[in-house]
């Protein structure tokens, strides 16, 4: 009987003739392992690993055979030059890191630099020791991008025909939108007039008559259909943003147009103003060279101000003029001995008038100028700085100043006097302190005048506890550095101690036994708070 299967299709296993299945199926490994019989209990069992015999089956007819992929050759190891290794080490040195640049950006830029050098075959020839670090390149790109963006904004604001972006809400754009364009065009209509037509602020600012406002309130509250369709897709977040924008804009229309600011330049400003006297104005934009005085004009202004100060003594005028001079020096980046002279003179005048705010600004800038190697009265102002920190009780800053002093500077009379003042106060030696107060070099007495009152209260409180029941008023005058007995008595009167003075045969005496309570409380109040600003 002939087989029912075609000649091209093999029959199922078990249905074909003997010897026909071997060409399509191969017998696999047995599913068991022969185990040797154990004869004693001392033998260890024998473990057999399963035999993994790879089975290969021929592909079905008509299907091409699939060959396994050939393994790729292993990449050779790159030998990095020592210059590249040092460059990578410098990139991640803590002293070279920049706070606002994350490590991921540095690694990405470093990878780009090394990859480019590898592609160009310049790994061994590049000057890696002098190559700019990745973080420095990133910082330069950020500064350049910010500078270009600011320049574009200034150009658009100056020309008046630029189209600012929606995310950029600059003052120039607001003033142009408020004051320019026709009110009928939709592009010139402020957002608060299109989003809320029932705003009472608009009515008050457009100066409508009471009758017009009443008629408008009587109209039904309805919006045109096109407004409904246009506002239907507006999100709640966008409406809140528009509401805040209306609040900050102020909701008014102004005809004021600011004058276009000059485009910032890469270098310092070079002044062209020839006016000797100029009031101080805080800069809100790039400085205009026509409003800045050059150095030779500033020197003439300084001589004029010194004459006026000796003749008139008007501190408000002098301070305003010196601040204007300092501003002109700053915007032109003038740092020389003339700059030091301007700051020193202004600091002395501020000390004389007790204006600690301006004095502190001057002494801070003088410290920077002295650090640059510019000549000036550095010893004098270092002594002032020590006394200033004693007055403000700033121990941390005082320790920093003392650590910066050299051995030669400590032997200078002014600095040695300031160090003795600090030592006497630390030891509670009020007798030595007031001897130093009466013999202060330069203008240090103006600084000591600011904290001598509290030290007198501390000293007289100690006298009241140590000398009982009374002492001569002359003793108080000499110990506390008063110029006369009348000044000492007035000091006691100022703190409600008039009943502590008693007239006797040997002179006026101070009842110390009864004054402990009064002056102890006054001392606590004096040391409670220090006004470190002190501006007039």
C-alpha positions as a printed NumPy array, in Angstrom:
array([[  0.   ,   0.   ,   0.   ],
       [  1.357,   3.336,  -0.965],
       [  1.969,   5.976,   1.805],
       [ -0.614,   8.718,   2.132],
       [  2.062,  11.343,   2.795],
       [  3.636,  13.237,   0.012],
       [  7.151,  12.558,  -0.982],
       [  8.314,  16.019,   0.12 ],
       [  6.701,  15.966,   3.613],
       [  8.169,  13.551,   6.171],
       [  5.613,  11.35 ,   7.97 ],
       [  5.093,  11.755,  11.741],
       [  7.293,   9.718,  14.053],
       [  6.131,   6.127,  14.344],
       [  4.071,   6.143,  11.157],
       [  6.768,   5.85 ,   8.555],
       [  8.801,   2.917,   7.462],
       [ 11.709,   1.791,   9.567],
       [ 14.895,   3.666,   8.89 ],
       [ 13.172,   6.752,   7.552],
       [ 13.04 ,   8.793,  10.797],
       [ 16.746,   8.809,  11.489],
       [ 17.399,  11.354,   8.792],
       [ 15.063,  13.894,  10.447],
       [ 15.357,  13.21 ,  14.198],
       [ 18.37 ,  12.288,  16.317],
       [ 18.171,  10.505,  19.635],
       [ 18.963,  12.804,  22.641],
       [ 20.946,  11.94 ,  25.744],
       [ 19.297,   9.592,  28.253],
       [ 17.229,  11.183,  30.994],
       [ 19.07 ,   9.256,  33.745],
       [ 22.603,   8.652,  34.962],
       [ 23.899,   5.229,  35.998],
       [ 24.697,   5.167,  39.695],
       [ 27.144,   2.709,  41.243],
       [ 25.759,   0.742,  44.142],
       [ 27.194,   1.735,  47.51 ],
       [ 28.827,  -1.159,  49.358],
       [ 29.792,   0.629,  52.587],
       [ 28.75 ,   3.764,  54.472],
       [ 32.248,   5.249,  54.321],
       [ 32.185,   6.048,  50.665],
       [ 31.155,   9.442,  49.528],
       [ 28.331,   9.629,  47.029],
       [ 29.435,  10.3  ,  43.509],
       [ 27.873,  13.35 ,  41.915],
       [ 27.458,  13.516,  38.22 ],
       [ 27.099,  16.753,  36.371],
       [ 24.348,  16.62 ,  33.821],
       [ 25.763,  16.083,  30.423],
       [ 24.951,  19.063,  28.266],
       [ 25.1  ,  17.741,  24.767],
       [ 24.255,  20.381,  22.233],
       [ 21.516,  19.257,  19.938],
       [ 21.543,  20.364,  16.392],
       [ 18.55 ,  20.072,  14.226],
       [ 18.541,  20.611,  10.53 ],
       [ 16.462,  23.56 ,   9.383],
       [ 13.127,  22.828,   7.806],
       [ 13.082,  22.528,   4.039],
       [ 13.073,  25.857,   2.27 ],
       [ 14.445,  27.85 ,   5.288],
       [ 18.03 ,  29.145,   4.949],
       [ 20.45 ,  28.205,   7.652],
       [ 21.256,  30.909,  10.288],
       [ 24.887,  31.192,  11.233],
       [ 25.882,  32.576,  14.681],
       [ 27.372,  36.113,  14.662],
       [ 31.107,  36.324,  14.576],
       [ 32.59 ,  37.874,  17.77 ],
       [ 33.924,  41.416,  17.387],
       [ 37.611,  41.937,  17.979],
       [ 38.421,  43.397,  21.413],
       [ 39.318,  47.121,  21.435],
       [ 42.847,  47.965,  22.297],
       [ 43.541,  49.934,  25.494],
       [ 44.292,  53.65 ,  25.013],
       [ 47.44 ,  54.93 ,  26.687],
       [ 46.605,  58.464,  27.957],
       [ 49.519,  60.91 ,  27.997],
       [ 50.608,  62.343,  31.339],
       [ 49.516,  65.832,  30.243],
       [ 45.931,  64.614,  29.785],
       [ 45.972,  62.985,  33.211],
       [ 47.213,  66.192,  34.838],
       [ 44.578,  68.22 ,  32.95 ],
       [ 41.762,  65.974,  34.22 ],
       [ 43.151,  66.226,  37.744],
       [ 43.208,  70.035,  37.53 ],
       [ 39.592,  70.06 ,  36.304],
       [ 38.294,  68.412,  39.469],
       [ 40.641,  70.137,  41.909],
       [ 38.421,  71.753,  44.628],
       [ 40.282,  75.049,  44.223],
       [ 39.304,  75.223,  40.521],
       [ 35.619,  74.31 ,  40.892],
       [ 32.923,  76.962,  40.409],
       [ 29.85 ,  76.77 ,  42.631],
       [ 27.155,  77.496,  40.028],
       [ 28.53 ,  74.973,  37.485],
       [ 27.515,  71.368,  38.298],
       [ 29.924,  68.487,  37.99 ],
       [ 27.877,  66.854,  35.224],
       [ 28.404,  69.827,  32.886],
       [ 32.13 ,  69.805,  33.632],
       [ 32.371,  66.091,  32.846],
       [ 30.404,  66.505,  29.591],
       [ 32.597,  69.391,  28.415],
       [ 35.779,  67.53 ,  29.438],
       [ 34.648,  64.515,  27.426],
       [ 34.056,  66.742,  24.386],
       [ 37.542,  68.273,  24.671],
       [ 39.337,  64.929,  24.99 ],
       [ 37.228,  63.344,  22.224],
       [ 38.041,  66.207,  19.856],
       [ 41.755,  65.881,  20.636],
       [ 41.572,  62.116,  20.049],
       [ 39.834,  62.554,  16.689],
       [ 42.421,  65.141,  15.613],
       [ 45.38 ,  63.005,  16.835],
       [ 46.567,  65.853,  19.078],
       [ 46.517,  64.076,  22.442],
       [ 50.311,  63.974,  22.639],
       [ 51.008,  67.342,  20.975],
       [ 48.413,  69.609,  22.675],
       [ 49.572,  71.988,  25.443],
       [ 47.444,  70.489,  28.248],
       [ 49.258,  72.443,  30.983],
       [ 48.041,  75.808,  29.624],
       [ 44.677,  74.681,  28.229],
       [ 41.59 ,  76.441,  29.618],
       [ 39.569,  74.342,  32.063],
       [ 36.051,  73.178,  31.065],
       [ 34.345,  75.094,  33.873],
       [ 36.054,  78.296,  32.747],
       [ 34.808,  77.736,  29.184],
       [ 31.265,  77.165,  30.474],
       [ 31.409,  80.335,  32.585],
       [ 32.648,  82.413,  29.624],
       [ 29.855,  81.095,  27.42 ],
       [ 27.259,  81.991,  30.064],
       [ 28.645,  85.513,  30.489],
       [ 28.774,  86.038,  26.728],
       [ 25.221,  84.753,  26.285],
       [ 23.912,  87.003,  29.075],
       [ 25.8  ,  89.996,  27.637],
       [ 24.424,  89.387,  24.142],
       [ 20.896,  89.035,  25.492],
       [ 21.212,  92.289,  27.436],
       [ 22.584,  94.066,  24.361],
       [ 19.655,  92.833,  22.267],
       [ 17.189,  94.058,  24.876],
       [ 18.83 ,  97.473,  25.008],
       [ 18.814,  97.737,  21.214],
       [ 15.142,  96.789,  21.044],
       [ 14.289,  99.27 ,  23.779],
       [ 16.264, 102.053,  22.099],
       [ 14.835, 101.467,  18.613],
       [ 11.24 , 101.072,  19.799],
       [ 10.281,  98.756,  16.93 ],
       [ 11.529,  95.448,  18.332],
       [  9.084,  92.691,  19.228],
       [  9.918,  91.452,  22.731],
       [  9.241,  87.86 ,  23.684],
       [  6.277,  86.893,  25.838],
       [  8.478,  85.629,  28.663],
       [ 10.468,  88.868,  28.881],
       [  8.666,  91.528,  30.926],
       [ 11.135,  94.431,  30.894],
       [ 10.453,  97.981,  32.037],
       [ 11.148,  99.387,  28.585],
       [  8.573,  97.115,  27.071],
       [  5.981,  98.12 ,  29.642],
       [  6.544, 101.826,  29.167],
       [  6.329, 101.504,  25.366],
       [  3.14 ,  99.489,  25.533],
       [  1.513, 101.866,  28.012],
       [  2.488, 105.114,  26.34 ],
       [  2.753, 104.207,  22.653],
       [  0.415, 103.022,  19.94 ],
       [ -3.251, 103.701,  19.333],
       [ -5.842, 102.573,  21.824],
       [ -8.025, 101.018,  19.124],
       [ -5.469,  98.481,  17.944],
       [ -5.558,  95.197,  19.848],
       [ -1.776,  94.988,  19.992],
       [ -1.485,  98.226,  21.981],
       [ -4.249,  97.44 ,  24.476],
       [ -2.843,  96.584,  27.905],
       [ -3.785,  93.12 ,  29.194],
       [ -5.753,  94.456,  32.18 ],
       [ -8.112,  96.295,  29.803],
       [ -8.935,  93.157,  27.793],
       [ -9.227,  90.636,  30.591],
       [-11.353,  92.612,  33.052],
       [-13.565,  95.303,  31.601],
       [-15.333,  95.791,  34.951],
       [-12.226,  96.88 ,  36.801],
       [-12.895,  99.885,  39.031],
       [ -9.236, 100.89 ,  38.904],
       [ -9.57 , 101.591,  35.186],
       [-12.522, 103.885,  35.83 ],
       [-10.664, 105.865,  38.471],
       [ -7.551, 106.234,  36.346],
       [ -9.381, 107.328,  33.198],
       [-11.1  , 110.119,  35.196],
       [-14.663, 109.333,  34.159],
       [-17.452, 111.485,  35.453],
       [-19.753, 110.115,  38.211],
       [-22.662, 109.934,  35.726],
       [-20.608, 107.852,  33.273],
       [-19.522, 105.498,  36.022],
       [-23.132, 105.114,  37.203],
       [-24.38 , 104.408,  33.657],
       [-21.642, 101.863,  33.163],
       [-22.541, 100.045,  36.388],
       [-26.155,  99.882,  35.285],
       [-25.261,  97.96 ,  32.12 ],
       [-25.862,  94.193,  32.307],
       [-22.802,  92.137,  33.069],
       [-22.348,  90.268,  29.807],
       [-19.439,  89.617,  27.504],
       [-19.498,  89.319,  23.714],
       [-19.582,  85.879,  22.262],
       [-16.13 ,  86.209,  20.763],
       [-14.686,  87.007,  24.205],
       [-16.235,  83.847,  25.613],
       [-14.768,  81.734,  22.865],
       [-11.351,  83.348,  23.185],
       [-11.201,  82.98 ,  26.988],
       [-12.609,  79.479,  27.064],
       [ -9.191,  77.865,  26.705],
       [ -7.466,  80.137,  29.229],
       [ -6.158,  78.195,  32.197],
       [ -6.549,  79.276,  35.798],
       [ -2.788,  79.597,  36.183],
       [ -2.615,  81.998,  33.229],
       [ -5.42 ,  84.123,  34.683],
       [ -3.568,  84.351,  37.989],
       [ -0.424,  85.377,  36.159],
       [ -2.301,  88.14 ,  34.36 ],
       [ -3.817,  89.308,  37.646],
       [ -0.386,  89.597,  39.273],
       [  0.929,  91.355,  36.173],
       [ -1.85 ,  93.941,  36.412],
       [ -1.066,  94.516,  40.076],
       [  2.636,  95.125,  39.465],
       [  2.061,  97.21 ,  36.345],
       [ -0.022,  99.616,  38.403],
       [ -2.82 ,  99.834,  35.839],
       [ -2.027, 103.356,  34.637],
       [ -1.181, 104.931,  31.312],
       [  1.827, 107.159,  31.161],
       [  3.187, 109.348,  28.408],
       [  6.697, 109.193,  29.851],
       [  9.259, 107.614,  27.554],
       [ 12.675, 106.927,  29.052],
       [ 15.687, 108.114,  27.152],
       [ 17.537, 105.273,  25.465],
       [ 20.445, 104.044,  27.537],
       [ 23.803, 103.767,  25.828],
       [ 24.764, 100.278,  24.763],
       [ 27.297,  98.789,  27.222],
       [ 30.839,  98.479,  26.004],
       [ 33.431,  95.869,  26.78 ],
       [ 35.933,  98.271,  28.39 ],
       [ 35.616, 100.895,  31.136],
       [ 33.719, 104.132,  30.651],
       [ 35.767, 107.209,  29.703],
       [ 34.099, 110.327,  31.068],
       [ 33.718, 113.561,  29.15 ],
       [ 31.912, 115.747,  31.73 ],
       [ 33.699, 119.027,  32.56 ],
       [ 31.606, 120.032,  35.593],
       [ 33.525, 120.339,  38.844],
       [ 30.497, 119.913,  41.131],
       [ 27.984, 117.15 ,  40.434],
       [ 25.318, 115.643,  42.671],
       [ 25.308, 111.961,  43.463],
       [ 22.654, 109.795,  41.784],
       [ 22.38 , 106.063,  42.171],
       [ 22.932, 104.317,  38.836],
       [ 20.002, 102.297,  37.49 ],
       [ 21.445, 101.653,  34.019],
       [ 24.73 , 101.778,  32.155],
       [ 26.629, 105.022,  32.935],
       [ 26.533, 107.772,  30.34 ],
       [ 30.046, 109.08 ,  29.524],
       [ 28.72 , 112.62 ,  29.207],
       [ 27.728, 112.495,  32.906],
       [ 31.064, 111.082,  34.148],
       [ 34.056, 113.291,  34.954],
       [ 37.539, 112.189,  33.842],
       [ 40.425, 111.936,  36.292],
       [ 41.937, 115.364,  35.677],
       [ 38.556, 117.019,  36.323],
       [ 38.138, 114.937,  39.504],
       [ 41.486, 116.221,  40.804],
       [ 40.301, 119.798,  40.362],
       [ 37.024, 118.902,  42.096],
       [ 38.916, 117.458,  45.066],
       [ 40.884, 120.682,  45.591],
       [ 37.652, 122.691,  45.4  ],
       [ 35.907, 120.446,  47.948],
       [ 38.792, 120.687,  50.428],
       [ 38.626, 124.498,  50.298],
       [ 34.843, 124.494,  50.753],
       [ 35.06 , 122.085,  53.693],
       [ 37.563, 124.299,  55.516],
       [ 35.522, 127.42 ,  54.778],
       [ 31.887, 126.275,  55.114],
       [ 31.906, 122.896,  56.872],
       [ 28.657, 121.768,  55.22 ],
       [ 28.853, 117.999,  55.703],
       [ 25.689, 117.093,  53.75 ],
       [ 27.032, 118.863,  50.666],
       [ 30.585, 117.506,  51.055],
       [ 29.404, 113.914,  51.574],
       [ 27.186, 114.074,  48.477],
       [ 30.059, 115.421,  46.358],
       [ 32.523, 112.803,  47.589],
       [ 30.072, 109.997,  46.861],
       [ 29.705, 111.354,  43.352],
       [ 33.507, 111.395,  42.944],
       [ 33.775, 107.809,  44.19 ],
       [ 31.112, 106.751,  41.711],
       [ 32.957, 108.376,  38.796],
       [ 36.165, 106.631,  39.842],
       [ 34.401, 103.271,  40.067],
       [ 32.654, 103.332,  36.683],
       [ 35.943, 104.335,  35.001],
       [ 37.875, 101.653,  36.944],
       [ 40.451, 104.163,  38.146],
       [ 42.54 , 102.57 ,  40.909],
       [ 45.657, 104.566,  41.708],
       [ 47.055, 106.772,  44.449],
       [ 44.512, 109.479,  43.653],
       [ 41.698, 106.999,  44.342],
       [ 43.283, 106.139,  47.686],
       [ 43.541, 109.844,  48.527],
       [ 39.834, 110.438,  47.791],
       [ 38.715, 107.578,  50.028],
       [ 41.068, 108.577,  52.847],
       [ 39.869, 112.201,  52.897],
       [ 36.206, 111.134,  52.822],
       [ 36.819, 108.644,  55.655],
       [ 38.437, 111.323,  57.85 ],
       [ 35.592, 113.775,  57.25 ],
       [ 33.021, 111.068,  58.051],
       [ 34.873, 110.25 ,  61.274],
       [ 34.913, 113.884,  62.294],
       [ 31.132, 114.1  ,  61.871],
       [ 30.465, 110.677,  63.41 ],
       [ 29.03 , 109.169,  60.197],
       [ 30.003, 105.541,  60.699],
       [ 28.069, 104.364,  57.636],
       [ 30.135, 106.338,  55.138],
       [ 33.325, 105.724,  57.109],
       [ 32.782, 101.967,  56.993],
       [ 32.261, 102.068,  53.213],
       [ 35.491, 104.016,  52.774],
       [ 37.58 , 101.802,  55.051],
       [ 36.301,  98.65 ,  53.321],
       [ 37.362,  99.979,  49.916],
       [ 40.677, 101.23 ,  51.314],
       [ 41.491,  97.732,  52.525],
       [ 41.073,  96.447,  48.955],
       [ 43.21 ,  99.264,  47.524],
       [ 46.001,  98.696,  50.069],
       [ 45.984,  94.986,  49.216],
       [ 46.711,  95.911,  45.584],
       [ 49.976,  97.573,  46.658],
       [ 48.825, 101.18 ,  46.325],
       [ 50.53 , 103.654,  48.617],
       [ 48.599, 105.517,  51.264],
       [ 48.165, 105.927,  55.022],
       [ 47.661, 102.195,  55.574],
       [ 49.073, 102.214,  59.135],
       [ 46.76 , 105.013,  60.202],
       [ 43.646, 103.331,  58.839],
       [ 44.568,  99.905,  60.201],
       [ 44.627, 101.501,  63.645],
       [ 41.207, 103.039,  62.945],
       [ 39.961,  99.618,  61.857],
       [ 40.981,  98.051,  65.17 ],
       [ 39.215, 100.784,  67.149],
       [ 36.142, 100.468,  64.915],
       [ 35.814,  96.752,  65.633],
       [ 36.278,  97.43 ,  69.345],
       [ 33.342,  99.841,  69.147],
       [ 31.121,  97.396,  67.237],
       [ 32.214,  94.454,  69.468],
       [ 33.023,  92.428,  66.358],
       [ 35.529,  89.983,  67.788],
       [ 35.743,  87.816,  64.678],
       [ 36.71 ,  90.714,  62.4  ],
       [ 39.061,  92.069,  65.067],
       [ 40.908,  88.743,  65.237],
       [ 41.243,  88.754,  61.435],
       [ 42.816,  92.225,  61.528],
       [ 45.238,  91.2  ,  64.254],
       [ 46.242,  88.089,  62.318],
       [ 47.087,  90.19 ,  59.24 ],
       [ 49.404,  92.556,  61.122],
       [ 53.121,  92.15 ,  60.587],
       [ 55.754,  92.498,  63.286],
       [ 56.855,  95.883,  61.914],
       [ 53.279,  97.188,  61.835],
       [ 52.719,  96.239,  65.477],
       [ 55.563,  98.584,  66.433],
       [ 53.969, 101.595,  64.695],
       [ 52.709, 104.138,  67.29 ],
       [ 49.121, 104.281,  65.996],
       [ 48.682, 100.509,  65.785],
       [ 50.488,  99.947,  69.085],
       [ 48.094, 102.403,  70.739],
       [ 45.06 , 100.575,  69.298],
       [ 46.426,  97.221,  70.502],
       [ 46.969,  98.662,  73.994],
       [ 43.365,  99.881,  74.026],
       [ 42.165,  96.382,  73.16 ],
       [ 44.407,  94.838,  75.838],
       [ 43.273,  97.23 ,  78.584],
       [ 39.599,  96.551,  77.854],
       [ 40.171,  92.793,  77.782],
       [ 41.865,  92.959,  81.18 ],
       [ 39.347,  95.4  ,  82.656],
       [ 42.104,  97.964,  83.36 ],
       [ 40.021, 101.137,  83.111],
       [ 42.832, 103.27 ,  84.592],
       [ 45.123, 102.464,  81.635],
       [ 42.26 , 102.734,  79.153],
       [ 41.451, 106.338,  80.062],
       [ 45.148, 107.268,  80.036],
       [ 45.235, 105.964,  76.43 ],
       [ 42.02 , 107.83 ,  75.652],
       [ 43.592, 111.139,  76.602],
       [ 46.626, 110.453,  74.367],
       [ 45.165, 109.111,  71.11 ],
       [ 47.173, 109.698,  67.886],
       [ 45.685, 110.968,  64.62 ],
       [ 41.864, 110.943,  64.589],
       [ 41.402, 107.824,  66.71 ],
       [ 39.804, 109.916,  69.483],
       [ 36.7  , 110.356,  67.291],
       [ 36.278, 106.58 ,  67.238],
       [ 36.972, 106.218,  70.95 ],
       [ 34.384, 108.908,  71.696],
       [ 31.763, 106.491,  70.341],
       [ 32.36 , 103.862,  73.034],
       [ 33.968, 105.837,  75.875],
       [ 30.572, 106.446,  77.533],
       [ 29.822, 102.755,  77.984],
       [ 33.349, 102.166,  79.3  ],
       [ 32.88 , 105.   ,  81.798],
       [ 29.683, 103.372,  83.022],
       [ 31.515, 100.057,  83.458],
       [ 34.381, 101.795,  85.289],
       [ 32.178, 103.847,  87.639],
       [ 30.194, 100.693,  88.435],
       [ 33.43 ,  98.999,  89.507],
       [ 34.404, 102.075,  91.558],
       [ 31.051, 101.967,  93.368],
       [ 31.633,  98.331,  94.33 ],
       [ 35.312,  98.793,  95.291],
       [ 35.361, 102.179,  97.086],
       [ 32.854, 102.595,  99.897],
       [ 31.221, 104.585, 101.331],
       [ 32.389, 107.576,  99.257],
       [ 35.249, 109.089,  97.252],
       [ 36.23 , 112.546,  96.189],
       [ 34.72 , 113.769,  92.933],
       [ 38.217, 114.715,  91.822],
       [ 39.176, 111.047,  91.986],
       [ 36.337, 110.189,  89.595],
       [ 37.422, 112.995,  87.252],
       [ 40.995, 111.733,  87.024],
       [ 40.178, 108.051,  86.79 ],
       [ 37.481, 108.372,  84.088],
       [ 39.354, 110.876,  81.918],
       [ 37.08 , 113.91 ,  82.362],
       [ 38.442, 117.346,  81.595],
       [ 37.019, 118.949,  84.758],
       [ 34.995, 118.191,  87.883],
       [ 32.001, 119.862,  86.267],
       [ 32.048, 117.311,  83.429],
       [ 32.232, 114.451,  85.938],
       [ 29.335, 115.852,  87.934],
       [ 27.275, 116.326,  84.765],
       [ 27.935, 112.696,  83.828],
       [ 26.572, 111.566,  87.21 ],
       [ 23.572, 113.885,  86.823],
       [ 22.755, 112.449,  83.384],
       [ 22.078, 109.059,  84.99 ],
       [ 19.863, 110.411,  87.797],
       [ 22.668, 110.407,  90.364],
       [ 22.287, 113.954,  91.668],
       [ 21.554, 112.657,  95.176],
       [ 24.902, 110.826,  95.116],
       [ 26.883, 114.095,  95.279],
       [ 27.367, 115.613,  98.714],
       [ 29.132, 118.837,  99.683],
       [ 31.549, 118.517, 102.577],
       [ 34.363, 120.493, 104.163],
       [ 37.035, 118.765, 102.086],
       [ 35.093, 119.268,  98.853],
       [ 32.426, 117.545,  96.779],
       [ 32.218, 113.794,  97.416],
       [ 30.595, 110.988,  95.461],
       [ 28.572, 108.495,  97.543],
       [ 29.695, 105.247,  95.96 ],
       [ 27.855, 102.996,  98.392],
       [ 24.476, 104.194,  97.123],
       [ 25.352, 104.295,  93.401],
       [ 25.876, 100.594,  92.688],
       [ 22.263,  99.976,  91.628],
       [ 21.982, 103.042,  89.349],
       [ 25.167, 102.568,  87.362],
       [ 24.942,  98.784,  87.152],
       [ 21.626,  99.018,  85.311],
       [ 22.957, 101.823,  83.103],
       [ 25.966,  99.674,  82.194],
       [ 23.743,  96.764,  81.145],
       [ 21.697,  99.024,  78.877],
       [ 24.82 , 100.518,  77.301],
       [ 26.319,  97.111,  76.446],
       [ 23.041,  95.628,  75.251],
       [ 22.995,  97.071,  71.715],
       [ 25.57 ,  98.737,  69.452],
       [ 24.489, 100.861,  66.47 ],
       [ 26.964,  99.77 ,  63.791],
       [ 25.356, 101.812,  61.02 ],
       [ 25.432, 105.288,  62.489],
       [ 24.502, 107.116,  59.292],
       [ 23.38 , 110.719,  59.522]])
